[in-house]
PDB file of C-alpha atoms in Angstrom:
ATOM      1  CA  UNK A   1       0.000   0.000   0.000  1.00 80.00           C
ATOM      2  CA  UNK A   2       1.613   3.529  -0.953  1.00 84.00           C
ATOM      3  CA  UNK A   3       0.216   6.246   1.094  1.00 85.00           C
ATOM      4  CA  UNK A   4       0.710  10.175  -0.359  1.00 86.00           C
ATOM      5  CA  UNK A   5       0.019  13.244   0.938  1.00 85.00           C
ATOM      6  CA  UNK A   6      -2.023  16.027  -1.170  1.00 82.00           C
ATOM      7  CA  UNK A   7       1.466  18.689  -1.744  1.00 78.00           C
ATOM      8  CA  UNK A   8      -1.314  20.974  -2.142  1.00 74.00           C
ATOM      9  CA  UNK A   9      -2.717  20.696   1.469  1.00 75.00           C
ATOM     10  CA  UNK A  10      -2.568  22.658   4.588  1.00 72.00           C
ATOM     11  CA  UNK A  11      -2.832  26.298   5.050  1.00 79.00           C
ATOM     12  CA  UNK A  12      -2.251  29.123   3.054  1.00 81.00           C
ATOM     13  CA  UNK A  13       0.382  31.868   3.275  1.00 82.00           C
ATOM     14  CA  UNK A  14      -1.475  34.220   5.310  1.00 86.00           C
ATOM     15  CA  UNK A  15      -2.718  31.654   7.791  1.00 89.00           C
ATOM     16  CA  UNK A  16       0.828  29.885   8.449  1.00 90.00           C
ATOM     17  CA  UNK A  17       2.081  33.886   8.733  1.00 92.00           C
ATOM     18  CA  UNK A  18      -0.412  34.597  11.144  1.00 94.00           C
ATOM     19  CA  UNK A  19       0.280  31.479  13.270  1.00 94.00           C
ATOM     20  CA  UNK A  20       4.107  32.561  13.090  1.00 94.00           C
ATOM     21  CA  UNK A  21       3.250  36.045  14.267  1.00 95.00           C
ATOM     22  CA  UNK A  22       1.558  34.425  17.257  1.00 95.00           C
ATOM     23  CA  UNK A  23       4.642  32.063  18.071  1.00 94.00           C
ATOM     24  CA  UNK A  24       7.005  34.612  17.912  1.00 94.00           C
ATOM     25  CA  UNK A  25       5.358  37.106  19.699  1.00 93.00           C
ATOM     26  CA  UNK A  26       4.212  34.599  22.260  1.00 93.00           C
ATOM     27  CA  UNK A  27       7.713  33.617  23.153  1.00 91.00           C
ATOM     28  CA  UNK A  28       8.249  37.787  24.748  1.00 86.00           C
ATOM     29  CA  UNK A  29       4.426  38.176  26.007  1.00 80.00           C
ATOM     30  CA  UNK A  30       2.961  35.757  28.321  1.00 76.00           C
ATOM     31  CA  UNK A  31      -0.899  36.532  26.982  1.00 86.00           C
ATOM     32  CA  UNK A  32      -1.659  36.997  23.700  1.00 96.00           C
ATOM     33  CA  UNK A  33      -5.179  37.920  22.456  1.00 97.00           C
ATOM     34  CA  UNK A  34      -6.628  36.885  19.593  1.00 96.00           C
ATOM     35  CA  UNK A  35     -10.072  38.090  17.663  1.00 95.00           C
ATOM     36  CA  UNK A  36     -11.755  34.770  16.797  1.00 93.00           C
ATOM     37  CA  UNK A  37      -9.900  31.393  16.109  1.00 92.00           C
ATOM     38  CA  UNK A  38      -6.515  32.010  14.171  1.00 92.00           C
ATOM     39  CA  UNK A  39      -7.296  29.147  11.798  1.00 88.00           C
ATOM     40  CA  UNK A  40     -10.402  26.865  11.550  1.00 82.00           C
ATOM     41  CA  UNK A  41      -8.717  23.996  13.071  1.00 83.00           C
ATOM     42  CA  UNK A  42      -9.404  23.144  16.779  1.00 85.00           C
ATOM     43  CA  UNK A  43      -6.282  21.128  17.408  1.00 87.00           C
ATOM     44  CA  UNK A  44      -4.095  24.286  16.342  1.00 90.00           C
ATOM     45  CA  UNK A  45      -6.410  26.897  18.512  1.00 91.00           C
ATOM     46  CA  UNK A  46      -5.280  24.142  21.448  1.00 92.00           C
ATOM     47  CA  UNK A  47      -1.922  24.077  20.932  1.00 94.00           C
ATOM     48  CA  UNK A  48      -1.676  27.733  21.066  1.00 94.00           C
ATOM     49  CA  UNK A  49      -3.769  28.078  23.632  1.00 94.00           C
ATOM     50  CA  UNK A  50      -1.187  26.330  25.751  1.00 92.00           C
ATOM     51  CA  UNK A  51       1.240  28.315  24.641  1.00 92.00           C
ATOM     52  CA  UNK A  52      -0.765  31.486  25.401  1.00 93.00           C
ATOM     53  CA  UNK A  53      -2.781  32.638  23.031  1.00 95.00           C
ATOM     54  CA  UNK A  54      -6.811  33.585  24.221  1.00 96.00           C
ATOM     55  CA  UNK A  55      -9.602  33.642  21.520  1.00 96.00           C
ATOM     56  CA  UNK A  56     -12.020  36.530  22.003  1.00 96.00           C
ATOM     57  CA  UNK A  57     -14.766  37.800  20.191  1.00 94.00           C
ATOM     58  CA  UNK A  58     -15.690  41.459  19.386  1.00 92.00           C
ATOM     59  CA  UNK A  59     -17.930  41.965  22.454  1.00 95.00           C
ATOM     60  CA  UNK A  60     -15.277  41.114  24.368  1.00 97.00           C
ATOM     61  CA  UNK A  61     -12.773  43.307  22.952  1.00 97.00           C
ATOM     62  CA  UNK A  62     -14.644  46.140  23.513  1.00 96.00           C
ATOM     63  CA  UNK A  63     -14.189  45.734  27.017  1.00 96.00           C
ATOM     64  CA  UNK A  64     -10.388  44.546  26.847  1.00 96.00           C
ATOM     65  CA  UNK A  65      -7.674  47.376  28.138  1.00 95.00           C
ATOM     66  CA  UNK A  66      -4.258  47.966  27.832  1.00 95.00           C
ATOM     67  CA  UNK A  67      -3.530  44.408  25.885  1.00 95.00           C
ATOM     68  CA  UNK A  68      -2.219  42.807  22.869  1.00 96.00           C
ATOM     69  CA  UNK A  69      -4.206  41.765  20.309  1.00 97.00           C
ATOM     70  CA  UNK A  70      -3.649  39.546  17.482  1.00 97.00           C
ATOM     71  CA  UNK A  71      -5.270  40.618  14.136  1.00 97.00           C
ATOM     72  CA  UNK A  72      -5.744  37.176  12.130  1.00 95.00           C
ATOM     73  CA  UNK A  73      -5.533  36.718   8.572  1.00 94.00           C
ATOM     74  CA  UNK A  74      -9.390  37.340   7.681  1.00 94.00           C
ATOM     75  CA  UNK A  75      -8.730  40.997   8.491  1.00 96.00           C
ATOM     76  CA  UNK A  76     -10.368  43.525  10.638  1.00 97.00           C
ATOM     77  CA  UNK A  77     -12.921  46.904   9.599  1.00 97.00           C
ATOM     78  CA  UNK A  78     -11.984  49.904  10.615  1.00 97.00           C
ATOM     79  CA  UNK A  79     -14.052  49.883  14.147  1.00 97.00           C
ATOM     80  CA  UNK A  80     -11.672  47.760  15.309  1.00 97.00           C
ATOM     81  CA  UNK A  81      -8.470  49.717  15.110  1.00 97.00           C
ATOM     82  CA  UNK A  82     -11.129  52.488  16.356  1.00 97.00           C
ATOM     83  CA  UNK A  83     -11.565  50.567  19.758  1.00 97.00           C
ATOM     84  CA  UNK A  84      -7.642  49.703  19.975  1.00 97.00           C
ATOM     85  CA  UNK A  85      -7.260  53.508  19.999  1.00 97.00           C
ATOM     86  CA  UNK A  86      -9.690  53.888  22.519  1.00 97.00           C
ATOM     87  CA  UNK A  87      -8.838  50.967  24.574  1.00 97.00           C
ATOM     88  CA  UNK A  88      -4.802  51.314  24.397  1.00 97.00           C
ATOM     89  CA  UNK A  89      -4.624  48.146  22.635  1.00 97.00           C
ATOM     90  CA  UNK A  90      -1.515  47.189  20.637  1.00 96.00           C
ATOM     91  CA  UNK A  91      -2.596  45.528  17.970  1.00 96.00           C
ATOM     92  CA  UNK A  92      -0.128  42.539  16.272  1.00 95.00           C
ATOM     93  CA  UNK A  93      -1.732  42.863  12.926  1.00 95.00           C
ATOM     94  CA  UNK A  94      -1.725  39.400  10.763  1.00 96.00           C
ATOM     95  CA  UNK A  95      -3.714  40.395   7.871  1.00 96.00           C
ATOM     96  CA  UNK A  96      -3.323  38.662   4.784  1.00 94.00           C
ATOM     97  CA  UNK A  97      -1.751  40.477   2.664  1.00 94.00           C
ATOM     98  CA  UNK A  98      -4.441  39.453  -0.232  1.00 94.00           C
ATOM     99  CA  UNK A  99      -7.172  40.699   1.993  1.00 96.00           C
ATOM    100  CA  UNK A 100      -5.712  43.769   2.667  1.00 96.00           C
ATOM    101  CA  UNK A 101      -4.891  44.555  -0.911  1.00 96.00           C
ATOM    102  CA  UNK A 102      -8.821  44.032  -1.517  1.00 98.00           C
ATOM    103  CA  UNK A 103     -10.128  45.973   1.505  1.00 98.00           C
ATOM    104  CA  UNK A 104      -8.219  48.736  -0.044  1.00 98.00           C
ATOM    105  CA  UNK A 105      -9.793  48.356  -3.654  1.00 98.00           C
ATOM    106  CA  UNK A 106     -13.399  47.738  -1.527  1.00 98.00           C
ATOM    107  CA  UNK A 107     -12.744  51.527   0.567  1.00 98.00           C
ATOM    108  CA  UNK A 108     -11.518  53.662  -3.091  1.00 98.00           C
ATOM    109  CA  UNK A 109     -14.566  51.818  -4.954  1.00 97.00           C
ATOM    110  CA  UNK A 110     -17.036  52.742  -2.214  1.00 98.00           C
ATOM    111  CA  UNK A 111     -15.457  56.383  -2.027  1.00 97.00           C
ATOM    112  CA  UNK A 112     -15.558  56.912  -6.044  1.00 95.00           C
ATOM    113  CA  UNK A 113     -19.300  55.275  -6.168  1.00 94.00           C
ATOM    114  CA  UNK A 114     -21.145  58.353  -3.650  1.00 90.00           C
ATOM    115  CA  UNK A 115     -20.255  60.613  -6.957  1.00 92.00           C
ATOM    116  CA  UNK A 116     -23.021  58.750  -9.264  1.00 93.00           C
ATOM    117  CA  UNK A 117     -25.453  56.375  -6.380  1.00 94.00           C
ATOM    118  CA  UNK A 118     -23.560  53.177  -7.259  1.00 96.00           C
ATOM    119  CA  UNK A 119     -23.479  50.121  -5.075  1.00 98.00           C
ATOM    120  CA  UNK A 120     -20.938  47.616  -3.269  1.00 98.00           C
ATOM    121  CA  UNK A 121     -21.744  44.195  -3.718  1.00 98.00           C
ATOM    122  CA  UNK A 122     -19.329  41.964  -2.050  1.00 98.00           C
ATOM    123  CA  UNK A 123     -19.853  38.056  -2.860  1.00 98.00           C
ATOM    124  CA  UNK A 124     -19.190  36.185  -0.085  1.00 96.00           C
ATOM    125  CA  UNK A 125     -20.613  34.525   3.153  1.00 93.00           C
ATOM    126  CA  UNK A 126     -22.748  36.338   5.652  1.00 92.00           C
ATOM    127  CA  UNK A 127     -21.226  36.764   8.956  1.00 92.00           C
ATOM    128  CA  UNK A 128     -17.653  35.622   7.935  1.00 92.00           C
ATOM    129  CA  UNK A 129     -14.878  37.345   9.279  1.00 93.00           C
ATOM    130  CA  UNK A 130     -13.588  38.532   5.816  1.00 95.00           C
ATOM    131  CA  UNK A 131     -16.696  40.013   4.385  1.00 97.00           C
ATOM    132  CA  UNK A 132     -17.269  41.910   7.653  1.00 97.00           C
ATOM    133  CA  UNK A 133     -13.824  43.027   7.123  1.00 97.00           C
ATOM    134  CA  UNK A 134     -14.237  44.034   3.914  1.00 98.00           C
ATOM    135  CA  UNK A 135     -17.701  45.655   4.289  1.00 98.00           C
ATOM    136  CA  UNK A 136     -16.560  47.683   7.072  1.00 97.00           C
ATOM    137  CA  UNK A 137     -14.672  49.838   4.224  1.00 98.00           C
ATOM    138  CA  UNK A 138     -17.955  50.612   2.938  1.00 98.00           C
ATOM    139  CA  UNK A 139     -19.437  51.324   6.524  1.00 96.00           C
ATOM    140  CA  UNK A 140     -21.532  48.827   5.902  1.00 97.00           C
ATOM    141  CA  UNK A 141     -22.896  49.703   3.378  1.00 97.00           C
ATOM    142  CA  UNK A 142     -22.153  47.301   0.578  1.00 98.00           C
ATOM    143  CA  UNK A 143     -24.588  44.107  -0.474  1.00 98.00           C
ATOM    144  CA  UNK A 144     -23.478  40.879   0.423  1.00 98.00           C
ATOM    145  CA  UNK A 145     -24.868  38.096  -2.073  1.00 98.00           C
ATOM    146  CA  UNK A 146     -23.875  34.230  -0.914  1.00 96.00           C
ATOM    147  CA  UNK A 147     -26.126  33.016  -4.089  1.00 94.00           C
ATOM    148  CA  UNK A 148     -28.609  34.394  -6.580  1.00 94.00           C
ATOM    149  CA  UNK A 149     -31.514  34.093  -3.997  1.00 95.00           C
ATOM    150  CA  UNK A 150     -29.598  37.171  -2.514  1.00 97.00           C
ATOM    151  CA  UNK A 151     -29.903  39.318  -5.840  1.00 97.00           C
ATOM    152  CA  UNK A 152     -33.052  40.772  -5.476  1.00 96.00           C
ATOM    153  CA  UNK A 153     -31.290  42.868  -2.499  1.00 96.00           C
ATOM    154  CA  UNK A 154     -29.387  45.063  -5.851  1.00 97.00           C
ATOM    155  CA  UNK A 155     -31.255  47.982  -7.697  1.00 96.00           C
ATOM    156  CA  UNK A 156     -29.992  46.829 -11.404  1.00 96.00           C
ATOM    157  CA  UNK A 157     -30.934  50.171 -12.337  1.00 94.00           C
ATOM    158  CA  UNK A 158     -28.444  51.857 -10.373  1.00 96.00           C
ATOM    159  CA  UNK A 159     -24.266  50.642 -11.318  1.00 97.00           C
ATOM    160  CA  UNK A 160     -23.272  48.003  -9.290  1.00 98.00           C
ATOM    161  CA  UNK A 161     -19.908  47.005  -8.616  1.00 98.00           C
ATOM    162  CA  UNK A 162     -18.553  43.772  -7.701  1.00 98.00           C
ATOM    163  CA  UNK A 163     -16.425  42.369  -5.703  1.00 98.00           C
ATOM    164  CA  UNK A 164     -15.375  38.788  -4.179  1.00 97.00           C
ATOM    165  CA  UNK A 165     -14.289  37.297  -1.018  1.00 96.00           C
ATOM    166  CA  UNK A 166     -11.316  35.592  -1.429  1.00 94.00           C
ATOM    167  CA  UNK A 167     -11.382  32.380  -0.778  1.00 88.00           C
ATOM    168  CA  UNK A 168     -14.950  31.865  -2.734  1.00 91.00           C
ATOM    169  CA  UNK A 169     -14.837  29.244  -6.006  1.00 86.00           C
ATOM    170  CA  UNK A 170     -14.089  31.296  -8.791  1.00 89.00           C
ATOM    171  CA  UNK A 171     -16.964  29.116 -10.621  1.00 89.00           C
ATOM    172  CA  UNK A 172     -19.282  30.655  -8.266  1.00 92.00           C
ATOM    173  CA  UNK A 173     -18.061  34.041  -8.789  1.00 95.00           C
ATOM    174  CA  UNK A 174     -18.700  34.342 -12.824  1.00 96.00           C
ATOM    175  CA  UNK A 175     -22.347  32.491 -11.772  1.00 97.00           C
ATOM    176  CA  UNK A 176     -23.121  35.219 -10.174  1.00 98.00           C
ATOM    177  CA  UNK A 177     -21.415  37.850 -12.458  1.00 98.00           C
ATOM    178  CA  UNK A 178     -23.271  36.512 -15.418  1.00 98.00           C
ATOM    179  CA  UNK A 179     -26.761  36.611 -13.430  1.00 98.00           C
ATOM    180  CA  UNK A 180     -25.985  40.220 -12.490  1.00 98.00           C
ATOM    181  CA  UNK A 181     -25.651  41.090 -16.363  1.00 97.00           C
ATOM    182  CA  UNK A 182     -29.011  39.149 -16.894  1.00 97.00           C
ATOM    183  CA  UNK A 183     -30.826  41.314 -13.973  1.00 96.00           C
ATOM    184  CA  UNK A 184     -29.093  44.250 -15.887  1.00 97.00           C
ATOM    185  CA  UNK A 185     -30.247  44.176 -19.331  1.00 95.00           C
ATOM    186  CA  UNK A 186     -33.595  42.970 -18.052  1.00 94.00           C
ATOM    187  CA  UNK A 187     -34.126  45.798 -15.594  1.00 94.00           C
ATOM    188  CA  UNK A 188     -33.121  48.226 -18.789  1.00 92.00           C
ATOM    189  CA  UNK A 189     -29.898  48.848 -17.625  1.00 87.00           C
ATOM    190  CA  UNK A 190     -26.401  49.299 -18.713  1.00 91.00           C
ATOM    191  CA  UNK A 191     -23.325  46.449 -18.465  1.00 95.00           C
ATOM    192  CA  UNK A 192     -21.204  49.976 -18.824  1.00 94.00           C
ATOM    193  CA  UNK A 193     -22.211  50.940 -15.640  1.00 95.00           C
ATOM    194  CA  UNK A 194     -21.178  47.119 -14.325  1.00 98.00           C
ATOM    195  CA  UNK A 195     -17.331  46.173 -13.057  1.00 97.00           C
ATOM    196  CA  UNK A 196     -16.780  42.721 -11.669  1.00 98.00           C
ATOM    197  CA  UNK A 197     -13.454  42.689  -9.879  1.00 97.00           C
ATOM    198  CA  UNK A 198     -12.454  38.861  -9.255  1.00 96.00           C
ATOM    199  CA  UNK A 199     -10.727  39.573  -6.273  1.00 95.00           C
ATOM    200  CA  UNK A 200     -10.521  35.251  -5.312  1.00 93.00           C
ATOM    201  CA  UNK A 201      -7.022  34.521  -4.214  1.00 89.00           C
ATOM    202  CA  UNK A 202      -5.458  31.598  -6.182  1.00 82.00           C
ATOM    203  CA  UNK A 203      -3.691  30.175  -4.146  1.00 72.00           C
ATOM    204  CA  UNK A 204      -7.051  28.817  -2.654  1.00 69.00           C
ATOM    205  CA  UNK A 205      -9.029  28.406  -5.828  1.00 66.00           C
ATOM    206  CA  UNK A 206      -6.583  26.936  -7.530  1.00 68.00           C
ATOM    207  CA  UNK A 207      -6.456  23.650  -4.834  1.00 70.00           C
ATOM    208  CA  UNK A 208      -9.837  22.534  -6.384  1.00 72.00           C
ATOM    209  CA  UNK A 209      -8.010  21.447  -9.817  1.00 73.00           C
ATOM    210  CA  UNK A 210      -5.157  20.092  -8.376  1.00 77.00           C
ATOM    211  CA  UNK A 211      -7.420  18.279  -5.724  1.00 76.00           C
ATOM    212  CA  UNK A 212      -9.125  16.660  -8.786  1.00 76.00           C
ATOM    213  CA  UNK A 213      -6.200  15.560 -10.126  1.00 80.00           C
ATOM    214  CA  UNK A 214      -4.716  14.423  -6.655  1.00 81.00           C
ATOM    215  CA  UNK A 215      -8.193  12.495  -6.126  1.00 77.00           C
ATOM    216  CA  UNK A 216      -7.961  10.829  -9.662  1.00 77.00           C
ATOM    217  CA  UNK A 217      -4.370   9.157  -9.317  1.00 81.00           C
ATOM    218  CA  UNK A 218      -5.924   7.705  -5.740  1.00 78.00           C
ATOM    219  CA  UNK A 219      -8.224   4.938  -4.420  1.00 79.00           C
ATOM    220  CA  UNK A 220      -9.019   6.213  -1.129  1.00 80.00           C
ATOM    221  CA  UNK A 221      -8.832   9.828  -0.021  1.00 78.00           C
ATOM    222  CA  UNK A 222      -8.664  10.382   3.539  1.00 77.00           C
ATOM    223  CA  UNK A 223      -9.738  13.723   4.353  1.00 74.00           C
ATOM    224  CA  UNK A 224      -9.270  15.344   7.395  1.00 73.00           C
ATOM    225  CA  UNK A 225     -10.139  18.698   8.257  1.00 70.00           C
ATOM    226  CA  UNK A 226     -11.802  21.274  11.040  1.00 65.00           C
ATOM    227  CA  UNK A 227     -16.025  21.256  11.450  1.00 64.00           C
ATOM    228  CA  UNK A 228     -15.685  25.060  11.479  1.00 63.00           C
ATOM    229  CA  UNK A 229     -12.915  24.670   7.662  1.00 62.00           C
ATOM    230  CA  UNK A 230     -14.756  25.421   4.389  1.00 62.00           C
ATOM    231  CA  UNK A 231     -13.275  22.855   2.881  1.00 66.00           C
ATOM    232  CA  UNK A 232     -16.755  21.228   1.992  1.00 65.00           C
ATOM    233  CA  UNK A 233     -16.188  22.428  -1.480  1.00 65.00           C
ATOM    234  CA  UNK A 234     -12.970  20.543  -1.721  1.00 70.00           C
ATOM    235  CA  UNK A 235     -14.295  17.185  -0.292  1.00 71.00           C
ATOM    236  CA  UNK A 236     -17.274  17.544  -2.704  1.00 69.00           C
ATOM    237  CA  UNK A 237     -14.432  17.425  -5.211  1.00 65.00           C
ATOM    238  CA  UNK A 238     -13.033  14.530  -3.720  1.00 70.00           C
ATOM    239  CA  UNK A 239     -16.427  12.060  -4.173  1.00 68.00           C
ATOM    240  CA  UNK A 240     -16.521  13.395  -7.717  1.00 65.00           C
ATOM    241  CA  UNK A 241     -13.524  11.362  -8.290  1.00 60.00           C
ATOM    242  CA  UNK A 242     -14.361   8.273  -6.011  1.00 57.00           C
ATOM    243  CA  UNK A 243     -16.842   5.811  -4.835  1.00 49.00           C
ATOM    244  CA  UNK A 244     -18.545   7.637  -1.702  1.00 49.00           C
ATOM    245  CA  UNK A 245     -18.412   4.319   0.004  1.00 46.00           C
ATOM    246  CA  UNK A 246     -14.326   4.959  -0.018  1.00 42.00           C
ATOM    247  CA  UNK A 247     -14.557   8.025   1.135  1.00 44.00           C
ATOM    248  CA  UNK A 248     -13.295   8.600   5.086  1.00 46.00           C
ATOM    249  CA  UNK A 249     -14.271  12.192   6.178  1.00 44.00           C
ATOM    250  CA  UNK A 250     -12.211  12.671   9.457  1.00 48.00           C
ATOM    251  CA  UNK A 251     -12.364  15.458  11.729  1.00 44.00           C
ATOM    252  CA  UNK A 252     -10.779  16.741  14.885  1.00 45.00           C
ATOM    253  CA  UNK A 253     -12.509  17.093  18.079  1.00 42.00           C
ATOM    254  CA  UNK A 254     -13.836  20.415  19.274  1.00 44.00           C
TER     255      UNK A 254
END
């Protein structure tokens, strides 16, 4: 029997950053704060935990003073660097560098749309740390669409622009970028006054293909991953390739 592991697997680059910002800063402070898990993976958040590191949630950072605070790779909106001024928090920011790049993009598109009453749409999921991230450049403002149930929340007679969070299939994305053209033209409008910005990070859409492939030159995939991981897409991708009965979905305990 030859056993392989996916080269392909693991976390990304901002996520293993992040969890090296932690470490290192760890090994000086003896309490680290972080806002929300620092990867979907219980048996991670444990090990750091014993090293030092405390998951809190917004509510409870409001009423954190004078404390470090670890920034994870999803990002942060603005009201939270507001409440580390307020709350002399130093804040050991680990945002991806990807994310960052787009919350930027998200904040000068929002700025340049008040001139002519155009909208933010942001595809992604509601309530993930990234998309509230990202709409907290548009003070939260911008329309967040998870499918095309979500559309009718868009006047397609005002210009829409589009953006994506980033670790959303990019198959998705031009699904809904094509129905948003469709709800255009038949709402009278104008595809001029329509920019789609694929803003999906490769890195992560690009493990679907070379899961496929992985999945194809194997018998039996064992897949093991976090309850809280999106990674559903990539198993579904997995029993494309194999006989469900074959397939061993593992995961850690909470």
């Amino acid at each position: 029997m030859t056993i392989a592991i996916d080269k392909n697997s693991g976390y990304c680059f901002g996520v293993e950053f992040a969890i090296q910002m932690a470490e290192d800063e760890m090994e000086e402070s003896a309490e680290l704060y972080c806002l929300g898990d620092i990867v979907h993976n219980s048996m991670e958040v444990q090990r750091l935990y014993a090293k030092g590191l405390r998951i809190i949630d917004r509510e409870q950072l409001k009423e954190l003073q004078d404390s470090k605070v670890l920034i994870r790779a999803h990002g942060e909106p603005p009201e939270t660097y507001k409440i580390a001024l307020e709350n002399n928090l130093e804040l050991i920011d680990a945002s991806c560098p990807v994310v960052l790049k787009l919350q930027n993009r998200v904040k000068h598109a929002f700025d340049s749309t008040k001139s002519y009453n155009g909208q933010i749409v942001i595809y992604g999921q509601h309530g993930h740390a990234e998309v509230i991230g990202i709409a907290g450049q548009t003070q939260n403002e911008a329309i967040v669409v998870t499918s095309e149930a979500d559309l009718n929340k868009i006047d397609f007679t005002r210009p829409v622009t589009l953006f994506s969070q980033t670790t959303k299939s990019t198959k998705g994305f031009y699904h809904i970028k094509a129905s948003i053209e469709q709800q255009i033209a038949q709402a009278g409008g104008s595809l001029e006054n329509f920019d789609a910005n694929d803003s999906i990070c490769r890195q992560v859409s690009n493990r679907e293909p070379q899961l496929t492939k992985f999945a194809a030159e194997h018998d039996v995939i064992i897949f093991v991953s976090g309850k809280k991981a999106p990674t559903a897409r990539l198993f579904t991708r997995c029993a494309r390739r194999i006989m469900p009965e074959a397939i061993s979905w593992k995961m850690p305990m909470n």
